[in-house]
Amino acid sequence: MITLALLRHGHTAWNREGRLQGRSDIPLDDTARRDLAGFRLPDDFKDADLVSSPLARATETAALVAGRAPRVEPCLIEMNWGDWEGRYGTELSADATSGFRHIEDWGWHYCPSGGESPDSLRARLQPWLNTLTRDTVAVCHIGTMRVLMAMATGWDFDGPAPFRIKRNRLFILQVDKGALTLMPDVPRLEAR
């Protein structure tokens, strides 16, 4: 059994503005950098493998909280939001012609125009899960985390998620031959 700890990257200017980032390589903002520099991984995870999405906001978050550079895993990149990328969620929600749906109304196969479905992201992540050989901390994105946690809980992107993803917390999955189980503990990053 392998423990996989998921950590969402710190805030960016686009996060704070309510814009959909997707694969745009938006860096951490100065407030996030300062806040993350005050945290570290809990001792249980200090020697775990450290991986991150290739986007700067994830690699920098990993380096700040772990004190070392992560190994980049391309499959951990955020979901592709297609034509919605860079746009404001409130703007898309108000435009009946945008095709916008809240994530709770997607199902596994809904796909933003020019983007990626949760099922496509799941297909991208499953082979990587099968390569894990030791406990791992993965710094990634809310879309990536949603898919992994949906795989662990059976949530099918239809109705409210049975979890809430917050920053500065580790969401713990047990990995057993590619199958995932979400653990109830959600440890916080520790103060330095």
PDB file of C-alpha atoms in Angstrom:
ATOM      1  CA  MET A   1       0.000   0.000   0.000  1.00  0.00           C
ATOM      2  CA  ILE A   2       1.339   3.426  -0.998  1.00  0.00           C
ATOM      3  CA  THR A   3       0.321   6.767   0.476  1.00  0.00           C
ATOM      4  CA  LEU A   4      -0.256   9.557  -2.038  1.00  0.00           C
ATOM      5  CA  ALA A   5      -0.596  13.031  -0.506  1.00  0.00           C
ATOM      6  CA  LEU A   6      -2.139  15.677  -2.755  1.00  0.00           C
ATOM      7  CA  LEU A   7      -1.412  19.372  -2.227  1.00  0.00           C
ATOM      8  CA  ARG A   8      -3.007  22.187  -4.212  1.00  0.00           C
ATOM      9  CA  HIS A   9      -0.660  24.919  -5.431  1.00  0.00           C
ATOM     10  CA  GLY A  10      -0.734  28.364  -3.810  1.00  0.00           C
ATOM     11  CA  HIS A  11      -2.778  31.321  -5.021  1.00  0.00           C
ATOM     12  CA  THR A  12      -2.124  33.177  -8.252  1.00  0.00           C
ATOM     13  CA  ALA A  13      -3.491  36.517  -9.420  1.00  0.00           C
ATOM     14  CA  TRP A  14      -5.945  34.634 -11.656  1.00  0.00           C
ATOM     15  CA  ASN A  15      -7.201  32.533  -8.703  1.00  0.00           C
ATOM     16  CA  ARG A  16      -7.918  35.681  -6.737  1.00  0.00           C
ATOM     17  CA  GLU A  17      -9.688  37.264  -9.746  1.00  0.00           C
ATOM     18  CA  GLY A  18     -11.911  34.217 -10.347  1.00  0.00           C
ATOM     19  CA  ARG A  19     -10.386  33.412 -13.747  1.00  0.00           C
ATOM     20  CA  LEU A  20     -10.086  29.860 -15.068  1.00  0.00           C
ATOM     21  CA  GLN A  21      -6.368  29.085 -15.395  1.00  0.00           C
ATOM     22  CA  GLY A  22      -6.202  25.620 -16.829  1.00  0.00           C
ATOM     23  CA  ARG A  23      -2.864  25.185 -18.566  1.00  0.00           C
ATOM     24  CA  SER A  24      -1.919  28.865 -18.622  1.00  0.00           C
ATOM     25  CA  ASP A  25       1.367  29.054 -16.735  1.00  0.00           C
ATOM     26  CA  ILE A  26       0.375  31.731 -14.237  1.00  0.00           C
ATOM     27  CA  PRO A  27       2.937  32.089 -11.395  1.00  0.00           C
ATOM     28  CA  LEU A  28       2.251  32.276  -7.679  1.00  0.00           C
ATOM     29  CA  ASP A  29       1.539  35.776  -6.444  1.00  0.00           C
ATOM     30  CA  ASP A  30       3.801  37.443  -3.869  1.00  0.00           C
ATOM     31  CA  THR A  31       1.367  36.825  -1.011  1.00  0.00           C
ATOM     32  CA  ALA A  32       1.279  33.098  -1.789  1.00  0.00           C
ATOM     33  CA  ARG A  33       5.078  32.944  -1.941  1.00  0.00           C
ATOM     34  CA  ARG A  34       5.400  34.667   1.429  1.00  0.00           C
ATOM     35  CA  ASP A  35       2.729  32.467   3.040  1.00  0.00           C
ATOM     36  CA  LEU A  36       4.087  29.191   1.610  1.00  0.00           C
ATOM     37  CA  ALA A  37       7.614  30.037   2.749  1.00  0.00           C
ATOM     38  CA  GLY A  38       6.261  29.819   6.312  1.00  0.00           C
ATOM     39  CA  PHE A  39       5.086  26.220   5.880  1.00  0.00           C
ATOM     40  CA  ARG A  40       6.721  22.829   5.590  1.00  0.00           C
ATOM     41  CA  LEU A  41       5.543  19.297   4.940  1.00  0.00           C
ATOM     42  CA  PRO A  42       4.635  17.277   8.044  1.00  0.00           C
ATOM     43  CA  ASP A  43       7.448  14.987   9.207  1.00  0.00           C
ATOM     44  CA  ASP A  44       5.581  11.913   7.917  1.00  0.00           C
ATOM     45  CA  PHE A  45       6.120  13.209   4.366  1.00  0.00           C
ATOM     46  CA  LYS A  46       9.547  14.875   4.473  1.00  0.00           C
ATOM     47  CA  ASP A  47      11.251  11.852   2.855  1.00  0.00           C
ATOM     48  CA  ALA A  48       8.450  10.949   0.438  1.00  0.00           C
ATOM     49  CA  ASP A  49       8.936  11.285  -3.299  1.00  0.00           C
ATOM     50  CA  LEU A  50       8.059  14.837  -4.352  1.00  0.00           C
ATOM     51  CA  VAL A  51       6.397  15.395  -7.716  1.00  0.00           C
ATOM     52  CA  SER A  52       4.519  18.270  -9.270  1.00  0.00           C
ATOM     53  CA  SER A  53       2.699  19.442 -12.322  1.00  0.00           C
ATOM     54  CA  PRO A  54       5.015  21.142 -14.823  1.00  0.00           C
ATOM     55  CA  LEU A  55       3.290  24.506 -14.298  1.00  0.00           C
ATOM     56  CA  ALA A  56       5.321  27.064 -12.328  1.00  0.00           C
ATOM     57  CA  ARG A  57       2.654  27.591  -9.651  1.00  0.00           C
ATOM     58  CA  ALA A  58       2.912  23.906  -8.705  1.00  0.00           C
ATOM     59  CA  THR A  59       6.694  23.474  -8.949  1.00  0.00           C
ATOM     60  CA  GLU A  60       7.276  26.605  -6.886  1.00  0.00           C
ATOM     61  CA  THR A  61       4.745  25.545  -4.243  1.00  0.00           C
ATOM     62  CA  ALA A  62       6.478  22.172  -3.972  1.00  0.00           C
ATOM     63  CA  ALA A  63       9.936  23.719  -3.603  1.00  0.00           C
ATOM     64  CA  LEU A  64       8.748  26.235  -1.006  1.00  0.00           C
ATOM     65  CA  VAL A  65       7.059  23.726   1.303  1.00  0.00           C
ATOM     66  CA  ALA A  66       9.494  20.835   0.830  1.00  0.00           C
ATOM     67  CA  GLY A  67      12.764  22.770   0.615  1.00  0.00           C
ATOM     68  CA  ARG A  68      13.778  20.841  -2.496  1.00  0.00           C
ATOM     69  CA  ALA A  69      12.904  20.754  -6.171  1.00  0.00           C
ATOM     70  CA  PRO A  70      10.158  18.334  -7.228  1.00  0.00           C
ATOM     71  CA  ARG A  71      10.344  15.858 -10.071  1.00  0.00           C
ATOM     72  CA  VAL A  72       7.987  17.113 -12.772  1.00  0.00           C
ATOM     73  CA  GLU A  73       5.204  14.735 -13.804  1.00  0.00           C
ATOM     74  CA  PRO A  74       3.536  15.963 -17.029  1.00  0.00           C
ATOM     75  CA  CYS A  75       0.342  13.983 -16.354  1.00  0.00           C
ATOM     76  CA  LEU A  76      -0.332  16.127 -13.252  1.00  0.00           C
ATOM     77  CA  ILE A  77      -0.893  19.259 -15.355  1.00  0.00           C
ATOM     78  CA  GLU A  78      -4.247  20.959 -14.824  1.00  0.00           C
ATOM     79  CA  MET A  79      -7.334  20.022 -16.798  1.00  0.00           C
ATOM     80  CA  ASN A  80      -7.509  21.810 -20.139  1.00  0.00           C
ATOM     81  CA  TRP A  81     -10.334  24.373 -19.919  1.00  0.00           C
ATOM     82  CA  GLY A  82     -10.259  25.012 -23.675  1.00  0.00           C
ATOM     83  CA  ASP A  83     -12.160  28.114 -24.812  1.00  0.00           C
ATOM     84  CA  TRP A  84     -12.957  29.012 -21.194  1.00  0.00           C
ATOM     85  CA  GLU A  85      -9.343  29.415 -20.166  1.00  0.00           C
ATOM     86  CA  GLY A  86      -8.514  32.902 -18.903  1.00  0.00           C
ATOM     87  CA  ARG A  87     -12.196  33.808 -18.674  1.00  0.00           C
ATOM     88  CA  TYR A  88     -14.105  34.615 -15.508  1.00  0.00           C
ATOM     89  CA  GLY A  89     -16.387  31.898 -14.135  1.00  0.00           C
ATOM     90  CA  THR A  90     -19.068  34.463 -13.253  1.00  0.00           C
ATOM     91  CA  GLU A  91     -19.007  35.824 -16.809  1.00  0.00           C
ATOM     92  CA  LEU A  92     -19.329  32.342 -18.317  1.00  0.00           C
ATOM     93  CA  SER A  93     -22.096  31.397 -15.895  1.00  0.00           C
ATOM     94  CA  ALA A  94     -24.104  34.498 -16.861  1.00  0.00           C
ATOM     95  CA  ASP A  95     -23.786  33.789 -20.614  1.00  0.00           C
ATOM     96  CA  ALA A  96     -26.371  31.169 -21.638  1.00  0.00           C
ATOM     97  CA  THR A  97     -24.531  30.636 -24.960  1.00  0.00           C
ATOM     98  CA  SER A  98     -21.153  29.775 -23.372  1.00  0.00           C
ATOM     99  CA  GLY A  99     -22.006  26.130 -22.661  1.00  0.00           C
ATOM    100  CA  PHE A 100     -20.638  26.645 -19.161  1.00  0.00           C
ATOM    101  CA  ARG A 101     -21.697  24.150 -16.500  1.00  0.00           C
ATOM    102  CA  HIS A 102     -20.659  24.005 -12.885  1.00  0.00           C
ATOM    103  CA  ILE A 103     -18.424  21.010 -12.199  1.00  0.00           C
ATOM    104  CA  GLU A 104     -21.218  19.311 -10.204  1.00  0.00           C
ATOM    105  CA  ASP A 105     -23.213  19.035 -13.446  1.00  0.00           C
ATOM    106  CA  TRP A 106     -20.516  17.620 -15.704  1.00  0.00           C
ATOM    107  CA  GLY A 107     -20.530  13.853 -15.325  1.00  0.00           C
ATOM    108  CA  TRP A 108     -17.311  12.133 -16.358  1.00  0.00           C
ATOM    109  CA  HIS A 109     -17.687  12.932 -20.073  1.00  0.00           C
ATOM    110  CA  TYR A 110     -18.645  16.611 -20.270  1.00  0.00           C
ATOM    111  CA  CYS A 111     -15.964  18.679 -21.963  1.00  0.00           C
ATOM    112  CA  PRO A 112     -15.577  22.460 -22.281  1.00  0.00           C
ATOM    113  CA  SER A 113     -15.313  23.527 -25.924  1.00  0.00           C
ATOM    114  CA  GLY A 114     -11.761  22.764 -27.009  1.00  0.00           C
ATOM    115  CA  GLY A 115     -10.944  21.375 -23.552  1.00  0.00           C
ATOM    116  CA  GLU A 116     -10.696  18.124 -21.657  1.00  0.00           C
ATOM    117  CA  SER A 117     -13.250  15.979 -19.819  1.00  0.00           C
ATOM    118  CA  PRO A 118     -12.705  14.524 -16.337  1.00  0.00           C
ATOM    119  CA  ASP A 119     -12.650  11.098 -18.007  1.00  0.00           C
ATOM    120  CA  SER A 120      -9.766  12.174 -20.278  1.00  0.00           C
ATOM    121  CA  LEU A 121      -7.860  13.403 -17.238  1.00  0.00           C
ATOM    122  CA  ARG A 122      -8.566  10.110 -15.453  1.00  0.00           C
ATOM    123  CA  ALA A 123      -7.147   8.213 -18.456  1.00  0.00           C
ATOM    124  CA  ARG A 124      -4.024  10.404 -18.267  1.00  0.00           C
ATOM    125  CA  LEU A 125      -3.553   9.823 -14.512  1.00  0.00           C
ATOM    126  CA  GLN A 126      -4.211   6.073 -14.214  1.00  0.00           C
ATOM    127  CA  PRO A 127      -0.949   4.916 -15.864  1.00  0.00           C
ATOM    128  CA  TRP A 128       1.038   7.223 -13.563  1.00  0.00           C
ATOM    129  CA  LEU A 129      -0.704   5.813 -10.468  1.00  0.00           C
ATOM    130  CA  ASN A 130       0.418   2.359 -11.558  1.00  0.00           C
ATOM    131  CA  THR A 131       4.076   3.485 -11.517  1.00  0.00           C
ATOM    132  CA  LEU A 132       4.123   4.628  -7.877  1.00  0.00           C
ATOM    133  CA  THR A 133       6.522   2.549  -5.787  1.00  0.00           C
ATOM    134  CA  ARG A 134       6.773   4.581  -2.570  1.00  0.00           C
ATOM    135  CA  ASP A 135       4.954   7.245  -0.594  1.00  0.00           C
ATOM    136  CA  THR A 136       4.580  10.388  -2.698  1.00  0.00           C
ATOM    137  CA  VAL A 137       3.566  14.026  -2.299  1.00  0.00           C
ATOM    138  CA  ALA A 138       2.045  15.412  -5.505  1.00  0.00           C
ATOM    139  CA  VAL A 139       1.626  19.179  -5.850  1.00  0.00           C
ATOM    140  CA  CYS A 140      -0.976  19.837  -8.488  1.00  0.00           C
ATOM    141  CA  HIS A 141      -4.244  21.580  -9.323  1.00  0.00           C
ATOM    142  CA  ILE A 142      -7.850  21.478  -8.178  1.00  0.00           C
ATOM    143  CA  GLY A 143      -9.017  19.791 -11.408  1.00  0.00           C
ATOM    144  CA  THR A 144      -6.385  17.060 -11.098  1.00  0.00           C
ATOM    145  CA  MET A 145      -7.191  16.605  -7.419  1.00  0.00           C
ATOM    146  CA  ARG A 146     -10.945  16.423  -8.111  1.00  0.00           C
ATOM    147  CA  VAL A 147     -10.429  13.582 -10.575  1.00  0.00           C
ATOM    148  CA  LEU A 148      -8.142  11.607  -8.249  1.00  0.00           C
ATOM    149  CA  MET A 149     -10.485  12.122  -5.296  1.00  0.00           C
ATOM    150  CA  ALA A 150     -13.513  11.231  -7.438  1.00  0.00           C
ATOM    151  CA  MET A 151     -11.742   7.992  -8.371  1.00  0.00           C
ATOM    152  CA  ALA A 152     -11.218   7.311  -4.656  1.00  0.00           C
ATOM    153  CA  THR A 153     -14.783   8.102  -3.536  1.00  0.00           C
ATOM    154  CA  GLY A 154     -16.936   7.029  -6.460  1.00  0.00           C
ATOM    155  CA  TRP A 155     -18.180  10.597  -7.067  1.00  0.00           C
ATOM    156  CA  ASP A 156     -19.207  10.911 -10.711  1.00  0.00           C
ATOM    157  CA  PHE A 157     -19.282  14.709 -11.154  1.00  0.00           C
ATOM    158  CA  ASP A 158     -23.053  14.638 -10.742  1.00  0.00           C
ATOM    159  CA  GLY A 159     -24.181  16.553  -7.674  1.00  0.00           C
ATOM    160  CA  PRO A 160     -22.114  17.960  -4.830  1.00  0.00           C
ATOM    161  CA  ALA A 161     -18.675  16.447  -4.304  1.00  0.00           C
ATOM    162  CA  PRO A 162     -18.223  14.441  -1.088  1.00  0.00           C
ATOM    163  CA  PHE A 163     -15.064  16.446  -0.349  1.00  0.00           C
ATOM    164  CA  ARG A 164     -13.919  20.057  -0.319  1.00  0.00           C
ATOM    165  CA  ILE A 165     -10.443  20.917  -1.560  1.00  0.00           C
ATOM    166  CA  LYS A 166      -8.699  23.574   0.497  1.00  0.00           C
ATOM    167  CA  ARG A 167      -5.211  25.017   0.273  1.00  0.00           C
ATOM    168  CA  ASN A 168      -2.336  24.238   2.633  1.00  0.00           C
ATOM    169  CA  ARG A 169      -3.742  20.791   3.410  1.00  0.00           C
ATOM    170  CA  LEU A 170      -2.677  17.329   2.329  1.00  0.00           C
ATOM    171  CA  PHE A 171      -5.436  15.116   0.986  1.00  0.00           C
ATOM    172  CA  ILE A 172      -4.344  11.543   1.616  1.00  0.00           C
ATOM    173  CA  LEU A 173      -5.076   8.692  -0.772  1.00  0.00           C
ATOM    174  CA  GLN A 174      -4.094   5.078  -0.264  1.00  0.00           C
ATOM    175  CA  VAL A 175      -3.021   3.468  -3.528  1.00  0.00           C
ATOM    176  CA  ASP A 176      -3.341  -0.306  -3.832  1.00  0.00           C
ATOM    177  CA  LYS A 177      -2.638  -1.741  -7.288  1.00  0.00           C
ATOM    178  CA  GLY A 178      -4.017   1.413  -8.930  1.00  0.00           C
ATOM    179  CA  ALA A 179      -7.177   1.519  -6.787  1.00  0.00           C
ATOM    180  CA  LEU A 180      -7.598   4.604  -4.591  1.00  0.00           C
ATOM    181  CA  THR A 181      -9.116   5.170  -1.167  1.00  0.00           C
ATOM    182  CA  LEU A 182      -9.538   8.669   0.296  1.00  0.00           C
ATOM    183  CA  MET A 183      -8.471   8.793   3.930  1.00  0.00           C
ATOM    184  CA  PRO A 184     -10.498  10.924   6.372  1.00  0.00           C
ATOM    185  CA  ASP A 185      -7.477  12.759   7.832  1.00  0.00           C
ATOM    186  CA  VAL A 186      -6.613  16.027   6.118  1.00  0.00           C
ATOM    187  CA  PRO A 187      -3.343  17.175   7.711  1.00  0.00           C
ATOM    188  CA  ARG A 188      -2.329  20.803   7.380  1.00  0.00           C
ATOM    189  CA  LEU A 189       1.076  21.945   6.316  1.00  0.00           C
ATOM    190  CA  GLU A 190       3.120  22.730   9.414  1.00  0.00           C
ATOM    191  CA  ALA A 191       4.581  26.088  10.385  1.00  0.00           C
ATOM    192  CA  ARG A 192       8.348  26.386  10.008  1.00  0.00           C
TER     193      ARG A 192
END
